[in-house]
XYZ file of C-alpha atoms in Angstrom:
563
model
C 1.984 -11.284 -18.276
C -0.033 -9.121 -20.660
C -0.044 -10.158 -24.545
C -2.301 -11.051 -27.299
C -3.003 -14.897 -27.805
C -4.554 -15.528 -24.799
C -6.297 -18.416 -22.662
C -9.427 -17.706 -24.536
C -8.769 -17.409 -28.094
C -6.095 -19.860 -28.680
C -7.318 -23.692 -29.785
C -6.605 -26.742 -27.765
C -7.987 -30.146 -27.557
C -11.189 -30.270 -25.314
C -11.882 -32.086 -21.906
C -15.451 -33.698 -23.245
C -18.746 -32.262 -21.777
C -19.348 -35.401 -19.602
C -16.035 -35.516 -18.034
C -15.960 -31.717 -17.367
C -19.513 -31.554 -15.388
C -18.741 -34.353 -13.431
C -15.638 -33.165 -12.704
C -17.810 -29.666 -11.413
C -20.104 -31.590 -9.675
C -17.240 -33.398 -7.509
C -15.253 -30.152 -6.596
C -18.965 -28.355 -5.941
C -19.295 -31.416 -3.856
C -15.801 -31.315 -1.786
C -15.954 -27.471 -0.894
C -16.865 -27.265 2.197
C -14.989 -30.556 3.205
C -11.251 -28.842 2.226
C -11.937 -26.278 4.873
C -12.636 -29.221 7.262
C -9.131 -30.787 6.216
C -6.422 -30.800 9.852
C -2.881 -29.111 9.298
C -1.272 -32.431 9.250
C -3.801 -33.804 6.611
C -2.967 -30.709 4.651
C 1.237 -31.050 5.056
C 0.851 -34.598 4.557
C -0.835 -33.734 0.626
C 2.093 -30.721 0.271
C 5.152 -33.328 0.948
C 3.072 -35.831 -1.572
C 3.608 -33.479 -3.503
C 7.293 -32.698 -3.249
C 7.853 -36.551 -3.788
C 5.761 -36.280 -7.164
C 7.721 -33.350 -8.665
C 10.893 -35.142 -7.656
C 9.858 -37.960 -9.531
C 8.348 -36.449 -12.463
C 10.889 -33.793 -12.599
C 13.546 -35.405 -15.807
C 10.768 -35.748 -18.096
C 8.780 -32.578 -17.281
C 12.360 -30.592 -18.087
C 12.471 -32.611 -21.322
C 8.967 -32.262 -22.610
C 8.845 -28.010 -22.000
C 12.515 -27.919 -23.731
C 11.710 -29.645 -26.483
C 8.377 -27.608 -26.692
C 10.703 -24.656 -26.476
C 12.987 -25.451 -29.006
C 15.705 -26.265 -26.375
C 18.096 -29.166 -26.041
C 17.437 -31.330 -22.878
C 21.396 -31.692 -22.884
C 22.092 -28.094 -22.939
C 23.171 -25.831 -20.575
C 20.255 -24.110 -21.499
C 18.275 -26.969 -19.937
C 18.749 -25.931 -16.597
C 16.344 -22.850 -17.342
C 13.380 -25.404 -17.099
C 15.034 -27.092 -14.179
C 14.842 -23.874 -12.392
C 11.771 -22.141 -13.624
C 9.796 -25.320 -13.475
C 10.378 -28.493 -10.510
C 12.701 -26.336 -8.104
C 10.426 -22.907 -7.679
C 7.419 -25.558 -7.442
C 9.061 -27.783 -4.898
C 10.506 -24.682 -2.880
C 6.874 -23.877 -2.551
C 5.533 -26.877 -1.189
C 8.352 -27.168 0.960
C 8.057 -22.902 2.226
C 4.048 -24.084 2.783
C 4.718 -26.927 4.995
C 7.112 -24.765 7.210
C 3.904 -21.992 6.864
C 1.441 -24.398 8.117
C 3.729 -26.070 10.879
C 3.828 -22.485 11.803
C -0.540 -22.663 12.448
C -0.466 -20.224 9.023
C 1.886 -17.110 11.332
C 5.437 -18.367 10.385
C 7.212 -15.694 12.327
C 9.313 -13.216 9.788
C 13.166 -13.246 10.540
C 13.285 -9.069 11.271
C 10.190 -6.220 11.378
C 10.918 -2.776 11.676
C 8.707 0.001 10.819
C 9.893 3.419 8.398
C 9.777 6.360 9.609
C 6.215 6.991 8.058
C 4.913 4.081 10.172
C 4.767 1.697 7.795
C 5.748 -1.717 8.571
C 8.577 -3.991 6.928
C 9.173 -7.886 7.551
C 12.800 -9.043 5.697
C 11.928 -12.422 4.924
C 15.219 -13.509 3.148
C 17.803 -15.179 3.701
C 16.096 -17.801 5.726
C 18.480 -19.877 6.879
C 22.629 -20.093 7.026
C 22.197 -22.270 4.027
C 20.635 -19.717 1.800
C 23.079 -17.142 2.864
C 25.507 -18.928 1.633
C 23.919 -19.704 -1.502
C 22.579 -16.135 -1.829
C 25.507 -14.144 -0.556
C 24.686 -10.571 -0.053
C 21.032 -11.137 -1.028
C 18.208 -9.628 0.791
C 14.154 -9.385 0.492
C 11.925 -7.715 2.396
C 7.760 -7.391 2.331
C 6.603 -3.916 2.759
C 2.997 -4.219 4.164
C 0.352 -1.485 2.974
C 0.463 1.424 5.053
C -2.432 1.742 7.898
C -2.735 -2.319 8.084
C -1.560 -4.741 10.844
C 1.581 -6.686 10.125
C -0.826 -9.761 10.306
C -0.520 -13.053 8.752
C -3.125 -16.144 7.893
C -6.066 -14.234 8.235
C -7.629 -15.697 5.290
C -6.630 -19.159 6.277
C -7.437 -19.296 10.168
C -11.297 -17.554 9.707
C -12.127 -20.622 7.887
C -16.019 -19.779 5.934
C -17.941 -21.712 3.251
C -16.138 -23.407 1.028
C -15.745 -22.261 -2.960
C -14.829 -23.503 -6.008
C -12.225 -21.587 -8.087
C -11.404 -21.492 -11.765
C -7.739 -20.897 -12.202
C -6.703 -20.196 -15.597
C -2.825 -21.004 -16.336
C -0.242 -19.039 -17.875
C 1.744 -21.058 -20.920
C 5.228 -19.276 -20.239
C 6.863 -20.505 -17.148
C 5.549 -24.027 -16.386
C 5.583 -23.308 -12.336
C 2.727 -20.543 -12.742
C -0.019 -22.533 -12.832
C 0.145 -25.094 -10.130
C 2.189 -21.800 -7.682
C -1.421 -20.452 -8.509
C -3.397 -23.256 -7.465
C -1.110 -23.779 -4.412
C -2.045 -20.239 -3.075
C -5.531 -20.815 -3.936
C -6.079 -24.039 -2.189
C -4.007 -23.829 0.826
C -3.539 -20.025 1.894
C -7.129 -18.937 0.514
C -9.242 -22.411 1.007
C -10.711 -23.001 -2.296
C -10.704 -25.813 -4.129
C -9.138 -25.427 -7.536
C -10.078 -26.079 -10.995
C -7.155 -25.384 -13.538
C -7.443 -24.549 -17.163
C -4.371 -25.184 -18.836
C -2.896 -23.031 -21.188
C -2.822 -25.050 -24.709
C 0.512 -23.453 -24.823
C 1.737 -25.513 -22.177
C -0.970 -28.467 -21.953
C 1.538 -30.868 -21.678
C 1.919 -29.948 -18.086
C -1.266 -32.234 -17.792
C 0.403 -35.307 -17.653
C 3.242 -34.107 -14.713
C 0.743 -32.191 -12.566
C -1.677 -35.429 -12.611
C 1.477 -36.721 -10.456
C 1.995 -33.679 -8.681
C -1.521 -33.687 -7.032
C -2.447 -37.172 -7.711
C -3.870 -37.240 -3.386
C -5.594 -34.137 -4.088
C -7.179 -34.831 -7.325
C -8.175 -38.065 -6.010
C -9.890 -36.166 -2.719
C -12.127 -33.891 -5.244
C -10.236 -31.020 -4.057
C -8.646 -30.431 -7.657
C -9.389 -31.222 -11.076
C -7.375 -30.555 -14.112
C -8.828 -29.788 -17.600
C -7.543 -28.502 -20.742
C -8.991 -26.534 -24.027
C -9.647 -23.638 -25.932
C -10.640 -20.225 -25.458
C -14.566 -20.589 -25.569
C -14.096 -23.795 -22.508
C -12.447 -20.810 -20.527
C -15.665 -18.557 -21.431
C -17.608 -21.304 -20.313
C -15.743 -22.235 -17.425
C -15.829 -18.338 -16.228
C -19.409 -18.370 -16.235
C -20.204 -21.973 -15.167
C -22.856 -21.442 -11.959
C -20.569 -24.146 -10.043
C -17.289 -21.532 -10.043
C -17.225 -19.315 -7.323
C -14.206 -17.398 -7.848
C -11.534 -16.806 -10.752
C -7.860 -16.367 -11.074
C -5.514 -15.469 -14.052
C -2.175 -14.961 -15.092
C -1.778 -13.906 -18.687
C -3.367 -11.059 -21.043
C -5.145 -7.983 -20.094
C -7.454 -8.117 -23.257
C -8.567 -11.961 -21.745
C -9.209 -10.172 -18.487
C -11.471 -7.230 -20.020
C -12.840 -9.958 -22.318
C -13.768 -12.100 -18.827
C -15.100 -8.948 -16.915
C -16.501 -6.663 -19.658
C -17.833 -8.540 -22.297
C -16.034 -10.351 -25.536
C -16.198 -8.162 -27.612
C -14.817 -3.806 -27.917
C -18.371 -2.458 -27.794
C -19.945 -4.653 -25.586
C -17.015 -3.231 -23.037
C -17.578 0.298 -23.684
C -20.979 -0.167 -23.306
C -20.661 -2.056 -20.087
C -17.955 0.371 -18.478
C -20.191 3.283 -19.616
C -22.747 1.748 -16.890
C -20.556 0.083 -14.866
C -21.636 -2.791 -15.166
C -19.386 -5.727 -15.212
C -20.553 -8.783 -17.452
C -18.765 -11.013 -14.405
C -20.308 -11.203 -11.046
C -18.091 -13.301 -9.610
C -14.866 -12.050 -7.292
C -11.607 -12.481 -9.806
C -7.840 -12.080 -9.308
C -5.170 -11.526 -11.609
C -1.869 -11.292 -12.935
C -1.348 -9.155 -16.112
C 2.151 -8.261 -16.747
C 3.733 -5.194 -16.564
C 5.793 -2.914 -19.109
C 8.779 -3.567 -17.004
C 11.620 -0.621 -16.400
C 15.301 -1.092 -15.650
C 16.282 2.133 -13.699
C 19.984 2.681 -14.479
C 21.459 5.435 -11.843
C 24.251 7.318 -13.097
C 27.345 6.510 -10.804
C 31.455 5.864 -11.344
C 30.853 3.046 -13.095
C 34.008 1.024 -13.895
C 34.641 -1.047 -17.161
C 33.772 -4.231 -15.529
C 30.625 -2.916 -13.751
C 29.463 -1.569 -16.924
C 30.108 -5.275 -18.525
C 28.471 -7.357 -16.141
C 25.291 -4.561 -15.605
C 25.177 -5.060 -19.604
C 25.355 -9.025 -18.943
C 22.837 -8.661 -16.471
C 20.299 -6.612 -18.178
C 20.639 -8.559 -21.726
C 19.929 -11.549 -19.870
C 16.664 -10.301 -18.153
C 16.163 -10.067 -21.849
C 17.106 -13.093 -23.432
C 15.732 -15.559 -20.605
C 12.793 -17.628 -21.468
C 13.029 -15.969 -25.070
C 11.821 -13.005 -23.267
C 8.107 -14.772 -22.607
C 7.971 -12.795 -19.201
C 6.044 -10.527 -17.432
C 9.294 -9.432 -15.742
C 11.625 -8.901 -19.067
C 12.828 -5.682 -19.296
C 11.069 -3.652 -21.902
C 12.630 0.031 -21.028
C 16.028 0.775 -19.842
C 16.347 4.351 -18.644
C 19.676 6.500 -18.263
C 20.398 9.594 -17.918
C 21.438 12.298 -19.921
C 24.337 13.741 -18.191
C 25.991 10.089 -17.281
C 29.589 9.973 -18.579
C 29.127 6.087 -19.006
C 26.351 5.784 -20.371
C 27.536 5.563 -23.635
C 29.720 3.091 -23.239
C 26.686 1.115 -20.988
C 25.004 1.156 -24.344
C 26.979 0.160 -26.490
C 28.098 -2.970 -24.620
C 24.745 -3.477 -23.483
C 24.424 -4.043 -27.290
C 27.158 -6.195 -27.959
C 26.316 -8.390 -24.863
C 22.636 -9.008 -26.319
C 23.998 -9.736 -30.021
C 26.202 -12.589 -28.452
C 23.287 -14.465 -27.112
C 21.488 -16.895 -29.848
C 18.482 -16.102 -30.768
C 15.530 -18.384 -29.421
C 12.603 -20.340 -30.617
C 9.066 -17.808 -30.435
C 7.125 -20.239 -29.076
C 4.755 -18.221 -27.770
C 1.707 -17.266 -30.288
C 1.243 -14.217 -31.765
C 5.410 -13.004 -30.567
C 6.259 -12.775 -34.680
C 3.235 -10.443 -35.167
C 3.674 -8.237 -32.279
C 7.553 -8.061 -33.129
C 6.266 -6.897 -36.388
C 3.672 -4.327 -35.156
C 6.907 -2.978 -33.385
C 9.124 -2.770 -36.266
C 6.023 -0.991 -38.089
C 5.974 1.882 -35.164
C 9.719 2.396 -35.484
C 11.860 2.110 -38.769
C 15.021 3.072 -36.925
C 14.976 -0.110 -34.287
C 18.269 -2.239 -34.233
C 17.888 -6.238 -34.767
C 21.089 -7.967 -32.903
C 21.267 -10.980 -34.443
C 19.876 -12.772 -37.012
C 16.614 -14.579 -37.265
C 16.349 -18.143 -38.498
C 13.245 -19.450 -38.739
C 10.938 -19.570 -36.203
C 13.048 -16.886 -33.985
C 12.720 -13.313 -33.472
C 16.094 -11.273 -32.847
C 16.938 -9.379 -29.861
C 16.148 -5.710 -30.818
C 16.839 -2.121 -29.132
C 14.570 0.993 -30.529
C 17.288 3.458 -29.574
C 16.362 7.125 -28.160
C 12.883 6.953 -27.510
C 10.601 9.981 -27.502
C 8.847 10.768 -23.401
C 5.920 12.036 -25.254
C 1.927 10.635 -23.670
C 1.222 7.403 -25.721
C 4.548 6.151 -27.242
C 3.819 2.819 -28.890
C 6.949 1.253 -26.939
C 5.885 3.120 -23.538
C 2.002 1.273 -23.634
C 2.025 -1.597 -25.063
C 3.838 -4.894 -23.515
C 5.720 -6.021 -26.068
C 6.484 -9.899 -24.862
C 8.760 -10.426 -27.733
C 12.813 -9.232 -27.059
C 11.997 -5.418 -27.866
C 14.159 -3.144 -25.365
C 13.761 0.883 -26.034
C 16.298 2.952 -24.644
C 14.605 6.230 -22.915
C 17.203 9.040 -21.249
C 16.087 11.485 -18.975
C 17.633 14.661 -18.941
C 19.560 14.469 -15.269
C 22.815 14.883 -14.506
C 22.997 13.802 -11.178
C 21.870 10.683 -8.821
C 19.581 12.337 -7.231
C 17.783 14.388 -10.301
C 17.789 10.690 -12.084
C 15.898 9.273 -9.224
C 13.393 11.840 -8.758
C 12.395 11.834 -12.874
C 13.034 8.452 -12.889
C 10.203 7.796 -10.323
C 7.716 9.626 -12.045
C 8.369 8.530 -15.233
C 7.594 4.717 -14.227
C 4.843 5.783 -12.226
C 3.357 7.961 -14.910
C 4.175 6.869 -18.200
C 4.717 2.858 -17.927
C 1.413 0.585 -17.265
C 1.561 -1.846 -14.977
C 2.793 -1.993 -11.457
C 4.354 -5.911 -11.289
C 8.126 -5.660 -11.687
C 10.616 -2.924 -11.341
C 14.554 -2.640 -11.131
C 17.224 -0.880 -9.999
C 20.684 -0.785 -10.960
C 22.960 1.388 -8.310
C 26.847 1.147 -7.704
C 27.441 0.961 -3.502
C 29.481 4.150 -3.509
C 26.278 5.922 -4.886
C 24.207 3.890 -2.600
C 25.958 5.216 0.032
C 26.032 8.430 -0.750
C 22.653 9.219 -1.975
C 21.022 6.773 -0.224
C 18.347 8.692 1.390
C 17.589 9.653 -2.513
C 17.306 6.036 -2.975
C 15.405 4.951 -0.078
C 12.481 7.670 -0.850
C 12.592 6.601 -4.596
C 12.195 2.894 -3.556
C 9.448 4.139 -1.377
C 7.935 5.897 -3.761
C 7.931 2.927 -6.912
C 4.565 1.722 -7.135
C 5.716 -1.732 -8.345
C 4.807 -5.159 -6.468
C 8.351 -6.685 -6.796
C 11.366 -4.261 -6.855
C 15.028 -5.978 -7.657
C 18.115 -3.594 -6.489
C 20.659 -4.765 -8.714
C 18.897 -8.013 -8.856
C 16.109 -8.923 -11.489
C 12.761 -8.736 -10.330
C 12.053 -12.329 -12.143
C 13.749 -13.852 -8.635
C 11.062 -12.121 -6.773
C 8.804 -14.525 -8.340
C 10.614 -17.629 -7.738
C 11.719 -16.931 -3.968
C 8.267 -17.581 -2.470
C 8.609 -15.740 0.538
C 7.859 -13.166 -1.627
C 4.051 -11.757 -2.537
C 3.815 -11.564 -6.289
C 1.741 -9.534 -7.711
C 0.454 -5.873 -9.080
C 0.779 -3.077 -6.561
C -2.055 -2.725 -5.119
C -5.065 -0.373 -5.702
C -6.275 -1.433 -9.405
C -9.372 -1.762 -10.162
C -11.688 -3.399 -12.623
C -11.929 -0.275 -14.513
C -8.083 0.280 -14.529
C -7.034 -3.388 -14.148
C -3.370 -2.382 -14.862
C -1.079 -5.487 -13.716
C -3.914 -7.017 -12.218
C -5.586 -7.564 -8.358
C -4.047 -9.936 -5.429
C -1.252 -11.870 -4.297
C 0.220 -15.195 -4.973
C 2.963 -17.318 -3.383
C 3.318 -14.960 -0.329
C 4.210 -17.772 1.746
C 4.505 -16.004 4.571
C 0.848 -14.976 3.998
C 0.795 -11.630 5.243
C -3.023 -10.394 4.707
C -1.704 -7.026 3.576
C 1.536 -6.799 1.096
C 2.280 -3.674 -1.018
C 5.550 -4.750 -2.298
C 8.642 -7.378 -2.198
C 11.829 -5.649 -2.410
C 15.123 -7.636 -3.395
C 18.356 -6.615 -2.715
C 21.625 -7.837 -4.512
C 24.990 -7.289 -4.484
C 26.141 -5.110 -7.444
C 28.769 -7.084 -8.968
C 27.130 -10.867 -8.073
C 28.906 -13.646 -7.640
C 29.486 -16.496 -9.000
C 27.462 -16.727 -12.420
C 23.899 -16.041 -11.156
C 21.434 -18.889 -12.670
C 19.339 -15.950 -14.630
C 22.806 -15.249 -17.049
C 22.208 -16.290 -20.309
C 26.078 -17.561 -20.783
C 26.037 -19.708 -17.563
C 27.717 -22.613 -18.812
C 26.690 -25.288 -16.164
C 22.766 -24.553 -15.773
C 21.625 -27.549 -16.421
C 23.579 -29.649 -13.736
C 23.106 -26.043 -11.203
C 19.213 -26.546 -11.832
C 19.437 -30.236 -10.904
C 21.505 -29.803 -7.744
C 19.197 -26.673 -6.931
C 16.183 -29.165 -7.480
C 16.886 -31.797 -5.318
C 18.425 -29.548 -2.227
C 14.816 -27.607 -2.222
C 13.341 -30.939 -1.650
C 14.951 -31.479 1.548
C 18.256 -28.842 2.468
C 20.771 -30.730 4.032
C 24.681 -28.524 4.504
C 25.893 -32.301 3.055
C 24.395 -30.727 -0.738
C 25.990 -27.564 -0.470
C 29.711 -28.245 -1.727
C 28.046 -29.634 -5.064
C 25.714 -27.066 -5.553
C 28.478 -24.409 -5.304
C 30.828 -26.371 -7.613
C 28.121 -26.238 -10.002
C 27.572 -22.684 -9.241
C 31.580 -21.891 -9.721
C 31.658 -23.884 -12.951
C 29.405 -21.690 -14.680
């Protein structure tokens, strides 16, 4: 999730000095003992936790709305519902199953390309999600050359470690998904920084892992950007893990300030000598492939994409930033055009996230000609398009993540399905940092016909979470799904970042999580911006993750139907 304002330069009250070292000393102390800690010790702390979200989970919704500018009532609501309690308790609930499964929970189908590399589908996982995801799909594609294993990290247990995890302030599940992944699947205790963005989470995650804070096996602080700096090079911390900006990344591994960097990269030699993972965002692409597109595929794939947009006021690493068409596309057009209207209908919402009005700005500086949808009362920024952008090396739009509602419009020059996939491929590969989040949009009948075209071009995407007709922001909330960059970054070319989250299958080797989706889904999915029952969907989806029982099921699709 790459932007300026970052963990380390934005201000926040402090965790005092005397609190903090103690607080060191204690999960320093209780290391080694967490890799001591039985299977049933360990599922014991994850349903503790389950009950503590449930509990919690009314006023945590509340508190990030209002801190969003949204109204607990609202529809709108159920956005926090979803984003926040429910992906966290589907976690703990996917890591219980993972561990009752001695860390090797058996995929549901493997089957290996034609290349030899190997695929597990991992979703739908039960009849109860199929009916709640009808026609949904996800698979892991492991790295090519590596066994299909799972757990590795977690069965050859080794000495414990202390890690720093430093937590987005977007979506209010990131930071304790992180610290999940980091203390059950990799063995480390976990100390998490909170975001002064989203500090508030203090309070609800306190509940959350009240058994394991008590244990010494995680503490929770909060405070500015020079506590992160100090955290990062505390002799105590053993390892680091991020999700947020690529400048607090080079700033962490480089040095803190530009020539200190290019000095240090000149000689390669990292200011950090500790191992760190990250998270970094992505310039994300939607990949629109010319087909015989109807009037009411073109308005819901308009729907669809202006709602990537619009949700969470576009603070994610997986809102669309690029749409690309092509040239020769009869409909495309008309896909514009309503794609347009469809974004001008949303409201606009609260910027909540710093620095969002000056990098909005920076954009309007770099291109006069960009449309505002709607207007912009205070404290908002309007969804924009910059219409017909230029394919040239280094355009503004094209290389810098603009976390803010910008969408530019880029059209290849094919005229066919199969010449749009090819350029298409390269172009994302070439032109667009970052290597998180990808999608596809594809009508069946040219699935079917070009869909060996398609199945090299998925192949090909060097994206860690690809959504086919589905937005790659459900990637990160299914679980059984590795999120993360593609992998092969580097420090020097840190792109969307290094490692794997969630993965709750915990393969040792993902290269991507692929999501398939019908192309006309229905009912309403929960990511539409004019769902009209959310909030009461996000509840009912909340509680059923807790414990799925087929008695839920009715109400949860009434609420689906009603919006």
């Amino acid at each position: 999730m790459s932007r300026t304002g970052s963990n380390l330069h934005s201000p926040a009250p402090r965790t005092d000095p005397q609190t903090l070292a103690a607080l060191i000393a204690q999960l320093a102390a209780q290391k080694d003992a967490w890799t001591q800690v039985a299977i049933p010790e360990r599922i014991a702390y994850l349903q503790q936790g389950i009950a503590g979200t449930s509990a919690i989970a009314p006023r945590w919704v509340e508190t990030a709305c209002r801190a969003k500018g949204i109204d607990p009532d609202s529809s709108l609501a159920g956005e926090e519902w979803i984003t926040g309690p429910m992906t966290l308790i589907r976690h703990l609930r996917l890591l219980i199953a993972a561990l009752a499964a001695n860390g090797q929970p058996p995929p549901l189908k493997q089957y290996q390309r034609v290349n030899g590399q190997k695929v597990a589908q991992v979703f739908p996982g039960s009849w109860m999600e199929k009916l709640l995801w009808w026609g949904f799909q996800a698979e892991v594609w492991l790295q090519p050359g590596q066994p299909a294993s799972q757990g590795a990290i977690y069965r050859q247990k080794s000495a414990g470690r202390v890690c720093l995890v430093l937590g987005a302030g977007n979506v209010s599940s990131i930071p304790p998904l992180d610290v999940l992944y980091k203390l059950f699947v990799e063995d480390q205790v976990v100390l998490l920084k909170l975001n002064p963005v989203n500090a508030y989470l203090g309070e609800f995650l306190e509940v959350v892992f009240e058994p394991l804070i008590a244990a010494g096996f995680i503490g929770l602080v909060s405070g500015d950007g020079n506590l992160g700096r100090e955290l990062c090079e505390h002799s105590q911390i053993n390892t680091i893990h991020m999700t947020g900006a690529q400048q607090t990344h080079e700033a962490i591994v480089w040095g803190s300030t530009p020539e200190e960097q290019r000095s240090r990269r000149a000689d390669h030699r990292p200011a950090l000598s500790k191992p760190i993972t990250a998270e970094l965002g992505c310039i994300t692409p939607v990949l629109v492939v010319p087909g015989p597109w109807r009037q009411g595929d073109i308005a819901f794939q308009a729907q669809h994409l202006a709602s990537m947009v619009a949700h969470n006021a576009s603070f994610n690493c997986t809102a669309p930033q690029v749409v690309v068409t092509a040239q020769g596309w009869e409909q495309r057009p008309a896909f514009l055009d309503q794609l347009k209207q469809e974004l001008a209908a949303i409201p606009p919402r609260l910027a909540y996230y710093p620095g969002a009005q000056d990098r909005y700005q920076t954009f309007l500086d770099h291109y006069p000609q960009a449309q505002a949808l709607t207007a912009a009362p205070g404290g908002t920024i309007p969804w924009t398009v910059i219409p017909d952008v230029s394919l040239i090396t280094g355009e503004y739009v094209l290389s810098q993540e603009a976390f803010c509602g910008i969408l530019a419009e880029v059209t290849l020059a094919a005229a066919n399905p199969k010449d749009f996939l090819a350029q298409a491929v390269a172009f994302a590969n070439q032109q667009l940092p970052g290597t998180l989040s990808c999608v596809v949009l594809v009508h069946p009948a040219t699935q079917r016909r070009y869909s060996k075209d398609l199945a090299t071009a998925i192949a090909q995407l060097r994206y860690g979470a690809i959504g086919i007709n589905a937005w790659s922001g459900v990637i990160y909330a299914l679980g059984v799904t590795p999120w993360g960059a593609f992998p092969g970054h580097s420090l020097e070319n840190i792109g969307s970042g290094q490692g794997f989250v969630h993965n709750t299958y915990l393969f040792d080797h993902p290269q991507k999580s692929v999501l398939t989706a019908p192309f006309r889904i229905f009912p309403t999915p929960a990511w539409f911006a004019n769902h009209r029952n959310l909030r009461q969907l996000g509840q009912r989806l909340t509680t059923f993750e807790a414990a799925p029982t087929w008695e839920q099921l009715p109400g949860i699709l009434r609420a689906a139907l009603r919006g």
